[in-house]
């Protein structure tokens, strides 16, 4: 059994999580259908897609979808992004009024369109502004505020420990750390030494993020860093079962059996239906393309199958595709679905 198995799951304010596996916020990925699916399959906490902090822009179709938490169990965590303390504070207040139970501040996104607006991981270059933002948001709401960061802006500016101390001092109640600098984006390998140093420097819960794609890796990272939980991002794309697999391994030390072909079919069909219902036929069909593409994984014919699926223009055609993929329980078509 992993050495971390007996550790109690962390709490964020009044919310004790059921386990130590969290879905990371990912723009264009962690919408309501995917969050609900991941919760169903074992995620102890899910975090919404990043919403820009300017509430005047929340009337757009994209923002309305990102702010939709109907039917979701608590605690509901909403991530906001921006570079102005007052605007972020107002966004936090409005998020709480709309039902958010946790507000998460994004200081980890490496995207140019975010960093160019002095938001996301660009904020790590200005520790004074970091403190002003955190103080303003914490003071604005009566619900827990959490923070997601990277280890720093670049290798020469690895200030994650200092930012973590600022976070704790200003009242942040949990901190997620991606083990890369902004300069790395998603290239190279995540490093966990900085996460371990951050955990040693603060008393608030710390969540380790980056390159965690298996139960064994999750356990190794928890032991190495001392982190309170792991946060799964890209490792969950097309693989929502990873949450229950990691949780089972952390609790028992045993590898959980892979989902059967029948379960994979049911999950893919259900995810497809949820996307069509949430976005409508036109957008649902388009958004489903990336998700089904991820489910196809690295099987030999994945490229051909993705091209075929991406050419489909109706919900019925997409449903038929998934049905045909699993038409026979022992068909080779089920092999490799969702391969890591």
mmCIF file with all atom_site columns, C-alpha atoms in Angstrom, residues 96-291:
data_model
loop_
_atom_site.group_PDB
_atom_site.id
_atom_site.type_symbol
_atom_site.label_atom_id
_atom_site.label_alt_id
_atom_site.label_comp_id
_atom_site.label_asym_id
_atom_site.label_entity_id
_atom_site.label_seq_id
_atom_site.pdbx_PDB_ins_code
_atom_site.Cartn_x
_atom_site.Cartn_y
_atom_site.Cartn_z
_atom_site.occupancy
_atom_site.B_iso_or_equiv
_atom_site.pdbx_formal_charge
_atom_site.auth_seq_id
_atom_site.auth_comp_id
_atom_site.auth_asym_id
_atom_site.auth_atom_id
_atom_site.pdbx_PDB_model_num
ATOM 1   C CA . UNK A 1 96  ? -20.551 33.631 -4.981  1.00 0.00 ? 96  UNK A CA 1
ATOM 2   C CA . UNK A 1 97  ? -23.944 35.224 -5.657  1.00 0.00 ? 97  UNK A CA 1
ATOM 3   C CA . UNK A 1 98  ? -24.411 32.798 -8.548  1.00 0.00 ? 98  UNK A CA 1
ATOM 4   C CA . UNK A 1 99  ? -23.748 29.770 -6.360  1.00 0.00 ? 99  UNK A CA 1
ATOM 5   C CA . UNK A 1 100 ? -19.981 29.314 -6.268  1.00 0.00 ? 100 UNK A CA 1
ATOM 6   C CA . UNK A 1 101 ? -18.840 27.795 -2.984  1.00 0.00 ? 101 UNK A CA 1
ATOM 7   C CA . UNK A 1 102 ? -15.114 28.160 -3.715  1.00 0.00 ? 102 UNK A CA 1
ATOM 8   C CA . UNK A 1 103 ? -13.445 30.831 -5.855  1.00 0.00 ? 103 UNK A CA 1
ATOM 9   C CA . UNK A 1 104 ? -10.170 29.854 -7.523  1.00 0.00 ? 104 UNK A CA 1
ATOM 10  C CA . UNK A 1 105 ? -7.788  32.494 -8.913  1.00 0.00 ? 105 UNK A CA 1
ATOM 11  C CA . UNK A 1 106 ? -5.840  31.634 -12.048 1.00 0.00 ? 106 UNK A CA 1
ATOM 12  C CA . UNK A 1 107 ? -2.156  32.533 -11.929 1.00 0.00 ? 107 UNK A CA 1
ATOM 13  C CA . UNK A 1 108 ? -1.062  29.487 -13.871 1.00 0.00 ? 108 UNK A CA 1
ATOM 14  C CA . UNK A 1 109 ? -2.412  29.791 -17.411 1.00 0.00 ? 109 UNK A CA 1
ATOM 15  C CA . UNK A 1 110 ? 0.491   30.143 -19.889 1.00 0.00 ? 110 UNK A CA 1
ATOM 16  C CA . UNK A 1 111 ? -1.617  31.137 -22.908 1.00 0.00 ? 111 UNK A CA 1
ATOM 17  C CA . UNK A 1 112 ? -0.362  34.251 -24.698 1.00 0.00 ? 112 UNK A CA 1
ATOM 18  C CA . UNK A 1 113 ? -3.831  35.808 -24.953 1.00 0.00 ? 113 UNK A CA 1
ATOM 19  C CA . UNK A 1 114 ? -4.093  35.596 -21.169 1.00 0.00 ? 114 UNK A CA 1
ATOM 20  C CA . UNK A 1 115 ? -0.520  36.567 -20.300 1.00 0.00 ? 115 UNK A CA 1
ATOM 21  C CA . UNK A 1 116 ? -0.578  39.483 -22.729 1.00 0.00 ? 116 UNK A CA 1
ATOM 22  C CA . UNK A 1 117 ? -3.370  40.972 -20.594 1.00 0.00 ? 117 UNK A CA 1
ATOM 23  C CA . UNK A 1 118 ? -1.207  40.710 -17.457 1.00 0.00 ? 118 UNK A CA 1
ATOM 24  C CA . UNK A 1 119 ? -3.230  37.774 -16.152 1.00 0.00 ? 119 UNK A CA 1
ATOM 25  C CA . UNK A 1 120 ? -2.644  34.062 -15.611 1.00 0.00 ? 120 UNK A CA 1
ATOM 26  C CA . UNK A 1 121 ? 0.985   33.122 -15.033 1.00 0.00 ? 121 UNK A CA 1
ATOM 27  C CA . UNK A 1 122 ? 2.124   36.615 -16.126 1.00 0.00 ? 122 UNK A CA 1
ATOM 28  C CA . UNK A 1 123 ? 1.143   37.807 -12.653 1.00 0.00 ? 123 UNK A CA 1
ATOM 29  C CA . UNK A 1 124 ? 3.959   35.776 -11.112 1.00 0.00 ? 124 UNK A CA 1
ATOM 30  C CA . UNK A 1 125 ? 6.394   38.448 -12.316 1.00 0.00 ? 125 UNK A CA 1
ATOM 31  C CA . UNK A 1 126 ? 4.827   41.022 -9.966  1.00 0.00 ? 126 UNK A CA 1
ATOM 32  C CA . UNK A 1 127 ? 4.642   39.731 -6.400  1.00 0.00 ? 127 UNK A CA 1
ATOM 33  C CA . UNK A 1 128 ? 3.257   43.022 -5.084  1.00 0.00 ? 128 UNK A CA 1
ATOM 34  C CA . UNK A 1 129 ? 0.326   42.779 -7.506  1.00 0.00 ? 129 UNK A CA 1
ATOM 35  C CA . UNK A 1 130 ? -0.145  39.126 -6.535  1.00 0.00 ? 130 UNK A CA 1
ATOM 36  C CA . UNK A 1 131 ? -0.556  40.201 -2.910  1.00 0.00 ? 131 UNK A CA 1
ATOM 37  C CA . UNK A 1 132 ? -2.963  43.018 -3.832  1.00 0.00 ? 132 UNK A CA 1
ATOM 38  C CA . UNK A 1 133 ? -5.148  40.662 -5.874  1.00 0.00 ? 133 UNK A CA 1
ATOM 39  C CA . UNK A 1 134 ? -5.249  37.953 -3.235  1.00 0.00 ? 134 UNK A CA 1
ATOM 40  C CA . UNK A 1 135 ? -6.024  40.416 -0.440  1.00 0.00 ? 135 UNK A CA 1
ATOM 41  C CA . UNK A 1 136 ? -8.832  42.016 -2.463  1.00 0.00 ? 136 UNK A CA 1
ATOM 42  C CA . UNK A 1 137 ? -10.496 38.747 -3.439  1.00 0.00 ? 137 UNK A CA 1
ATOM 43  C CA . UNK A 1 138 ? -10.248 37.169 0.014   1.00 0.00 ? 138 UNK A CA 1
ATOM 44  C CA . UNK A 1 139 ? -11.765 40.303 1.568   1.00 0.00 ? 139 UNK A CA 1
ATOM 45  C CA . UNK A 1 140 ? -14.577 40.393 -0.993  1.00 0.00 ? 140 UNK A CA 1
ATOM 46  C CA . UNK A 1 141 ? -16.238 37.042 -0.212  1.00 0.00 ? 141 UNK A CA 1
ATOM 47  C CA . UNK A 1 142 ? -17.167 34.838 2.721   1.00 0.00 ? 142 UNK A CA 1
ATOM 48  C CA . UNK A 1 143 ? -16.355 31.613 0.850   1.00 0.00 ? 143 UNK A CA 1
ATOM 49  C CA . UNK A 1 144 ? -12.915 29.968 0.550   1.00 0.00 ? 144 UNK A CA 1
ATOM 50  C CA . UNK A 1 145 ? -10.524 31.380 -2.035  1.00 0.00 ? 145 UNK A CA 1
ATOM 51  C CA . UNK A 1 146 ? -7.913  29.112 -3.631  1.00 0.00 ? 146 UNK A CA 1
ATOM 52  C CA . UNK A 1 147 ? -5.051  29.824 -6.025  1.00 0.00 ? 147 UNK A CA 1
ATOM 53  C CA . UNK A 1 148 ? -3.425  27.995 -8.931  1.00 0.00 ? 148 UNK A CA 1
ATOM 54  C CA . UNK A 1 149 ? 0.142   28.891 -9.909  1.00 0.00 ? 149 UNK A CA 1
ATOM 55  C CA . UNK A 1 150 ? 3.171   27.634 -11.751 1.00 0.00 ? 150 UNK A CA 1
ATOM 56  C CA . UNK A 1 151 ? 6.658   27.361 -10.259 1.00 0.00 ? 151 UNK A CA 1
ATOM 57  C CA . UNK A 1 152 ? 7.530   30.761 -11.720 1.00 0.00 ? 152 UNK A CA 1
ATOM 58  C CA . UNK A 1 153 ? 7.742   32.738 -14.946 1.00 0.00 ? 153 UNK A CA 1
ATOM 59  C CA . UNK A 1 154 ? 10.975  31.136 -16.152 1.00 0.00 ? 154 UNK A CA 1
ATOM 60  C CA . UNK A 1 155 ? 13.900  29.092 -14.855 1.00 0.00 ? 155 UNK A CA 1
ATOM 61  C CA . UNK A 1 156 ? 15.622  32.270 -13.655 1.00 0.00 ? 156 UNK A CA 1
ATOM 62  C CA . UNK A 1 157 ? 12.478  33.441 -11.873 1.00 0.00 ? 157 UNK A CA 1
ATOM 63  C CA . UNK A 1 158 ? 11.398  30.380 -9.912  1.00 0.00 ? 158 UNK A CA 1
ATOM 64  C CA . UNK A 1 159 ? 9.525   32.239 -7.176  1.00 0.00 ? 159 UNK A CA 1
ATOM 65  C CA . UNK A 1 160 ? 6.861   29.682 -6.372  1.00 0.00 ? 160 UNK A CA 1
ATOM 66  C CA . UNK A 1 161 ? 7.845   29.464 -2.704  1.00 0.00 ? 161 UNK A CA 1
ATOM 67  C CA . UNK A 1 162 ? 7.601   33.238 -2.219  1.00 0.00 ? 162 UNK A CA 1
ATOM 68  C CA . UNK A 1 163 ? 4.231   33.377 -3.960  1.00 0.00 ? 163 UNK A CA 1
ATOM 69  C CA . UNK A 1 164 ? 2.994   30.475 -1.830  1.00 0.00 ? 164 UNK A CA 1
ATOM 70  C CA . UNK A 1 165 ? 3.945   32.333 1.340   1.00 0.00 ? 165 UNK A CA 1
ATOM 71  C CA . UNK A 1 166 ? 2.128   35.431 0.084   1.00 0.00 ? 166 UNK A CA 1
ATOM 72  C CA . UNK A 1 167 ? -0.906  33.252 -0.619  1.00 0.00 ? 167 UNK A CA 1
ATOM 73  C CA . UNK A 1 168 ? -0.959  31.840 2.891   1.00 0.00 ? 168 UNK A CA 1
ATOM 74  C CA . UNK A 1 169 ? -0.430  35.265 4.479   1.00 0.00 ? 169 UNK A CA 1
ATOM 75  C CA . UNK A 1 170 ? -3.318  36.806 2.538   1.00 0.00 ? 170 UNK A CA 1
ATOM 76  C CA . UNK A 1 171 ? -5.827  34.102 3.474   1.00 0.00 ? 171 UNK A CA 1
ATOM 77  C CA . UNK A 1 172 ? -5.755  31.717 0.519   1.00 0.00 ? 172 UNK A CA 1
ATOM 78  C CA . UNK A 1 173 ? -7.071  28.369 1.764   1.00 0.00 ? 173 UNK A CA 1
ATOM 79  C CA . UNK A 1 174 ? -5.493  25.957 -0.724  1.00 0.00 ? 174 UNK A CA 1
ATOM 80  C CA . UNK A 1 175 ? -2.838  26.179 -3.416  1.00 0.00 ? 175 UNK A CA 1
ATOM 81  C CA . UNK A 1 176 ? -2.463  24.154 -6.621  1.00 0.00 ? 176 UNK A CA 1
ATOM 82  C CA . UNK A 1 177 ? 0.998   24.145 -8.221  1.00 0.00 ? 177 UNK A CA 1
ATOM 83  C CA . UNK A 1 178 ? 1.811   23.051 -11.773 1.00 0.00 ? 178 UNK A CA 1
ATOM 84  C CA . UNK A 1 179 ? 5.395   21.826 -11.817 1.00 0.00 ? 179 UNK A CA 1
ATOM 85  C CA . UNK A 1 180 ? 6.472   23.934 -14.799 1.00 0.00 ? 180 UNK A CA 1
ATOM 86  C CA . UNK A 1 181 ? 7.340   27.572 -15.387 1.00 0.00 ? 181 UNK A CA 1
ATOM 87  C CA . UNK A 1 182 ? 5.245   29.700 -17.708 1.00 0.00 ? 182 UNK A CA 1
ATOM 88  C CA . UNK A 1 183 ? 8.130   29.683 -20.205 1.00 0.00 ? 183 UNK A CA 1
ATOM 89  C CA . UNK A 1 184 ? 7.886   25.884 -20.451 1.00 0.00 ? 184 UNK A CA 1
ATOM 90  C CA . UNK A 1 185 ? 4.148   25.957 -21.167 1.00 0.00 ? 185 UNK A CA 1
ATOM 91  C CA . UNK A 1 186 ? 3.483   22.211 -21.482 1.00 0.00 ? 186 UNK A CA 1
ATOM 92  C CA . UNK A 1 187 ? 6.853   21.129 -22.855 1.00 0.00 ? 187 UNK A CA 1
ATOM 93  C CA . UNK A 1 188 ? 9.513   19.098 -21.103 1.00 0.00 ? 188 UNK A CA 1
ATOM 94  C CA . UNK A 1 189 ? 8.794   17.298 -17.861 1.00 0.00 ? 189 UNK A CA 1
ATOM 95  C CA . UNK A 1 190 ? 7.112   18.628 -14.760 1.00 0.00 ? 190 UNK A CA 1
ATOM 96  C CA . UNK A 1 191 ? 9.445   18.967 -11.769 1.00 0.00 ? 191 UNK A CA 1
ATOM 97  C CA . UNK A 1 192 ? 8.308   18.315 -8.244  1.00 0.00 ? 192 UNK A CA 1
ATOM 98  C CA . UNK A 1 193 ? 11.178  19.748 -6.184  1.00 0.00 ? 193 UNK A CA 1
ATOM 99  C CA . UNK A 1 194 ? 9.559   23.191 -6.161  1.00 0.00 ? 194 UNK A CA 1
ATOM 100 C CA . UNK A 1 195 ? 6.210   21.699 -5.157  1.00 0.00 ? 195 UNK A CA 1
ATOM 101 C CA . UNK A 1 196 ? 7.946   19.890 -2.284  1.00 0.00 ? 196 UNK A CA 1
ATOM 102 C CA . UNK A 1 197 ? 9.623   23.150 -1.222  1.00 0.00 ? 197 UNK A CA 1
ATOM 103 C CA . UNK A 1 198 ? 6.287   24.960 -1.341  1.00 0.00 ? 198 UNK A CA 1
ATOM 104 C CA . UNK A 1 199 ? 4.616   22.284 0.755   1.00 0.00 ? 199 UNK A CA 1
ATOM 105 C CA . UNK A 1 200 ? 7.416   22.569 3.329   1.00 0.00 ? 200 UNK A CA 1
ATOM 106 C CA . UNK A 1 201 ? 7.035   26.364 3.420   1.00 0.00 ? 201 UNK A CA 1
ATOM 107 C CA . UNK A 1 202 ? 3.278   26.664 4.064   1.00 0.00 ? 202 UNK A CA 1
ATOM 108 C CA . UNK A 1 203 ? 0.614   25.023 6.183   1.00 0.00 ? 203 UNK A CA 1
ATOM 109 C CA . UNK A 1 204 ? -2.329  25.363 3.785   1.00 0.00 ? 204 UNK A CA 1
ATOM 110 C CA . UNK A 1 205 ? -3.229  22.374 1.559   1.00 0.00 ? 205 UNK A CA 1
ATOM 111 C CA . UNK A 1 206 ? -1.045  22.041 -1.533  1.00 0.00 ? 206 UNK A CA 1
ATOM 112 C CA . UNK A 1 207 ? -2.154  20.198 -4.671  1.00 0.00 ? 207 UNK A CA 1
ATOM 113 C CA . UNK A 1 208 ? 0.508   18.800 -7.028  1.00 0.00 ? 208 UNK A CA 1
ATOM 114 C CA . UNK A 1 209 ? -0.203  19.149 -10.750 1.00 0.00 ? 209 UNK A CA 1
ATOM 115 C CA . UNK A 1 210 ? 1.675   18.172 -13.895 1.00 0.00 ? 210 UNK A CA 1
ATOM 116 C CA . UNK A 1 211 ? 2.337   14.912 -15.792 1.00 0.00 ? 211 UNK A CA 1
ATOM 117 C CA . UNK A 1 212 ? 0.289   12.738 -13.445 1.00 0.00 ? 212 UNK A CA 1
ATOM 118 C CA . UNK A 1 213 ? -1.217  10.122 -15.735 1.00 0.00 ? 213 UNK A CA 1
ATOM 119 C CA . UNK A 1 214 ? -1.369  6.928  -13.662 1.00 0.00 ? 214 UNK A CA 1
ATOM 120 C CA . UNK A 1 215 ? -2.168  5.744  -10.134 1.00 0.00 ? 215 UNK A CA 1
ATOM 121 C CA . UNK A 1 216 ? 1.471   4.823  -9.527  1.00 0.00 ? 216 UNK A CA 1
ATOM 122 C CA . UNK A 1 217 ? 2.692   8.248  -10.620 1.00 0.00 ? 217 UNK A CA 1
ATOM 123 C CA . UNK A 1 218 ? 0.108   9.933  -8.395  1.00 0.00 ? 218 UNK A CA 1
ATOM 124 C CA . UNK A 1 219 ? 1.311   8.002  -5.364  1.00 0.00 ? 219 UNK A CA 1
ATOM 125 C CA . UNK A 1 220 ? 4.963   8.730  -6.172  1.00 0.00 ? 220 UNK A CA 1
ATOM 126 C CA . UNK A 1 221 ? 4.295   12.464 -6.496  1.00 0.00 ? 221 UNK A CA 1
ATOM 127 C CA . UNK A 1 222 ? 2.345   12.592 -3.242  1.00 0.00 ? 222 UNK A CA 1
ATOM 128 C CA . UNK A 1 223 ? 5.133   10.848 -1.349  1.00 0.00 ? 223 UNK A CA 1
ATOM 129 C CA . UNK A 1 224 ? 7.906   12.908 -2.991  1.00 0.00 ? 224 UNK A CA 1
ATOM 130 C CA . UNK A 1 225 ? 6.273   16.297 -2.530  1.00 0.00 ? 225 UNK A CA 1
ATOM 131 C CA . UNK A 1 226 ? 4.267   15.728 0.632   1.00 0.00 ? 226 UNK A CA 1
ATOM 132 C CA . UNK A 1 227 ? 1.342   17.344 -1.201  1.00 0.00 ? 227 UNK A CA 1
ATOM 133 C CA . UNK A 1 228 ? -2.165  16.912 0.142   1.00 0.00 ? 228 UNK A CA 1
ATOM 134 C CA . UNK A 1 229 ? -3.725  15.895 -3.177  1.00 0.00 ? 229 UNK A CA 1
ATOM 135 C CA . UNK A 1 230 ? -2.982  15.515 -6.855  1.00 0.00 ? 230 UNK A CA 1
ATOM 136 C CA . UNK A 1 231 ? -4.645  17.630 -9.525  1.00 0.00 ? 231 UNK A CA 1
ATOM 137 C CA . UNK A 1 232 ? -5.219  15.931 -12.875 1.00 0.00 ? 232 UNK A CA 1
ATOM 138 C CA . UNK A 1 233 ? -5.429  17.959 -16.084 1.00 0.00 ? 233 UNK A CA 1
ATOM 139 C CA . UNK A 1 234 ? -4.503  16.528 -19.474 1.00 0.00 ? 234 UNK A CA 1
ATOM 140 C CA . UNK A 1 235 ? -4.324  13.037 -17.981 1.00 0.00 ? 235 UNK A CA 1
ATOM 141 C CA . UNK A 1 236 ? -8.131  13.099 -17.687 1.00 0.00 ? 236 UNK A CA 1
ATOM 142 C CA . UNK A 1 237 ? -8.781  14.000 -21.318 1.00 0.00 ? 237 UNK A CA 1
ATOM 143 C CA . UNK A 1 238 ? -10.462 10.945 -22.776 1.00 0.00 ? 238 UNK A CA 1
ATOM 144 C CA . UNK A 1 239 ? -9.744  9.126  -19.528 1.00 0.00 ? 239 UNK A CA 1
ATOM 145 C CA . UNK A 1 240 ? -12.235 10.184 -16.842 1.00 0.00 ? 240 UNK A CA 1
ATOM 146 C CA . UNK A 1 241 ? -11.707 6.813  -15.141 1.00 0.00 ? 241 UNK A CA 1
ATOM 147 C CA . UNK A 1 242 ? -8.317  8.013  -13.906 1.00 0.00 ? 242 UNK A CA 1
ATOM 148 C CA . UNK A 1 243 ? -9.910  9.549  -10.809 1.00 0.00 ? 243 UNK A CA 1
ATOM 149 C CA . UNK A 1 244 ? -11.347 6.344  -9.410  1.00 0.00 ? 244 UNK A CA 1
ATOM 150 C CA . UNK A 1 245 ? -8.219  4.448  -10.444 1.00 0.00 ? 245 UNK A CA 1
ATOM 151 C CA . UNK A 1 246 ? -5.956  6.815  -8.501  1.00 0.00 ? 246 UNK A CA 1
ATOM 152 C CA . UNK A 1 247 ? -8.292  6.952  -5.503  1.00 0.00 ? 247 UNK A CA 1
ATOM 153 C CA . UNK A 1 248 ? -8.506  3.153  -5.368  1.00 0.00 ? 248 UNK A CA 1
ATOM 154 C CA . UNK A 1 249 ? -4.739  2.777  -5.552  1.00 0.00 ? 249 UNK A CA 1
ATOM 155 C CA . UNK A 1 250 ? -4.118  5.377  -2.852  1.00 0.00 ? 250 UNK A CA 1
ATOM 156 C CA . UNK A 1 251 ? -6.598  3.660  -0.547  1.00 0.00 ? 251 UNK A CA 1
ATOM 157 C CA . UNK A 1 252 ? -5.715  0.016  -1.203  1.00 0.00 ? 252 UNK A CA 1
ATOM 158 C CA . UNK A 1 253 ? -2.351  -0.156 -2.959  1.00 0.00 ? 253 UNK A CA 1
ATOM 159 C CA . UNK A 1 254 ? -3.984  -2.235 -5.689  1.00 0.00 ? 254 UNK A CA 1
ATOM 160 C CA . UNK A 1 255 ? -4.467  -1.406 -9.359  1.00 0.00 ? 255 UNK A CA 1
ATOM 161 C CA . UNK A 1 256 ? -8.113  -1.226 -10.318 1.00 0.00 ? 256 UNK A CA 1
ATOM 162 C CA . UNK A 1 257 ? -9.162  -3.186 -13.396 1.00 0.00 ? 257 UNK A CA 1
ATOM 163 C CA . UNK A 1 258 ? -9.560  -1.185 -16.577 1.00 0.00 ? 258 UNK A CA 1
ATOM 164 C CA . UNK A 1 259 ? -13.160 -0.325 -17.470 1.00 0.00 ? 259 UNK A CA 1
ATOM 165 C CA . UNK A 1 260 ? -14.872 -2.896 -19.637 1.00 0.00 ? 260 UNK A CA 1
ATOM 166 C CA . UNK A 1 261 ? -15.780 -2.262 -23.235 1.00 0.00 ? 261 UNK A CA 1
ATOM 167 C CA . UNK A 1 262 ? -19.418 -2.023 -22.160 1.00 0.00 ? 262 UNK A CA 1
ATOM 168 C CA . UNK A 1 263 ? -18.618 0.685  -19.618 1.00 0.00 ? 263 UNK A CA 1
ATOM 169 C CA . UNK A 1 264 ? -16.478 2.620  -22.086 1.00 0.00 ? 264 UNK A CA 1
ATOM 170 C CA . UNK A 1 265 ? -19.346 2.547  -24.536 1.00 0.00 ? 265 UNK A CA 1
ATOM 171 C CA . UNK A 1 266 ? -21.837 3.736  -21.907 1.00 0.00 ? 266 UNK A CA 1
ATOM 172 C CA . UNK A 1 267 ? -19.562 6.561  -20.776 1.00 0.00 ? 267 UNK A CA 1
ATOM 173 C CA . UNK A 1 268 ? -18.802 7.751  -24.296 1.00 0.00 ? 268 UNK A CA 1
ATOM 174 C CA . UNK A 1 269 ? -22.466 7.631  -25.273 1.00 0.00 ? 269 UNK A CA 1
ATOM 175 C CA . UNK A 1 270 ? -23.480 9.459  -22.113 1.00 0.00 ? 270 UNK A CA 1
ATOM 176 C CA . UNK A 1 271 ? -20.812 12.110 -22.579 1.00 0.00 ? 271 UNK A CA 1
ATOM 177 C CA . UNK A 1 272 ? -21.913 12.615 -26.170 1.00 0.00 ? 272 UNK A CA 1
ATOM 178 C CA . UNK A 1 273 ? -25.568 13.039 -25.146 1.00 0.00 ? 273 UNK A CA 1
ATOM 179 C CA . UNK A 1 274 ? -24.616 15.470 -22.375 1.00 0.00 ? 274 UNK A CA 1
ATOM 180 C CA . UNK A 1 275 ? -22.613 17.625 -24.794 1.00 0.00 ? 275 UNK A CA 1
ATOM 181 C CA . UNK A 1 276 ? -25.465 17.734 -27.308 1.00 0.00 ? 276 UNK A CA 1
ATOM 182 C CA . UNK A 1 277 ? -27.963 18.640 -24.573 1.00 0.00 ? 277 UNK A CA 1
ATOM 183 C CA . UNK A 1 278 ? -25.757 21.297 -22.971 1.00 0.00 ? 278 UNK A CA 1
ATOM 184 C CA . UNK A 1 279 ? -24.569 23.104 -26.087 1.00 0.00 ? 279 UNK A CA 1
ATOM 185 C CA . UNK A 1 280 ? -27.319 22.313 -28.572 1.00 0.00 ? 280 UNK A CA 1
ATOM 186 C CA . UNK A 1 281 ? -26.913 20.299 -31.737 1.00 0.00 ? 281 UNK A CA 1
ATOM 187 C CA . UNK A 1 282 ? -24.677 22.696 -33.676 1.00 0.00 ? 282 UNK A CA 1
ATOM 188 C CA . UNK A 1 283 ? -22.071 23.472 -31.009 1.00 0.00 ? 283 UNK A CA 1
ATOM 189 C CA . UNK A 1 284 ? -22.468 20.108 -29.293 1.00 0.00 ? 284 UNK A CA 1
ATOM 190 C CA . UNK A 1 285 ? -21.437 18.262 -32.437 1.00 0.00 ? 285 UNK A CA 1
ATOM 191 C CA . UNK A 1 286 ? -18.330 20.404 -32.791 1.00 0.00 ? 286 UNK A CA 1
ATOM 192 C CA . UNK A 1 287 ? -17.255 20.245 -29.162 1.00 0.00 ? 287 UNK A CA 1
ATOM 193 C CA . UNK A 1 288 ? -17.789 16.475 -29.098 1.00 0.00 ? 288 UNK A CA 1
ATOM 194 C CA . UNK A 1 289 ? -15.095 16.053 -31.750 1.00 0.00 ? 289 UNK A CA 1
ATOM 195 C CA . UNK A 1 290 ? -12.183 16.739 -29.437 1.00 0.00 ? 290 UNK A CA 1
ATOM 196 C CA . UNK A 1 291 ? -13.582 14.614 -26.617 1.00 0.00 ? 291 UNK A CA 1
#
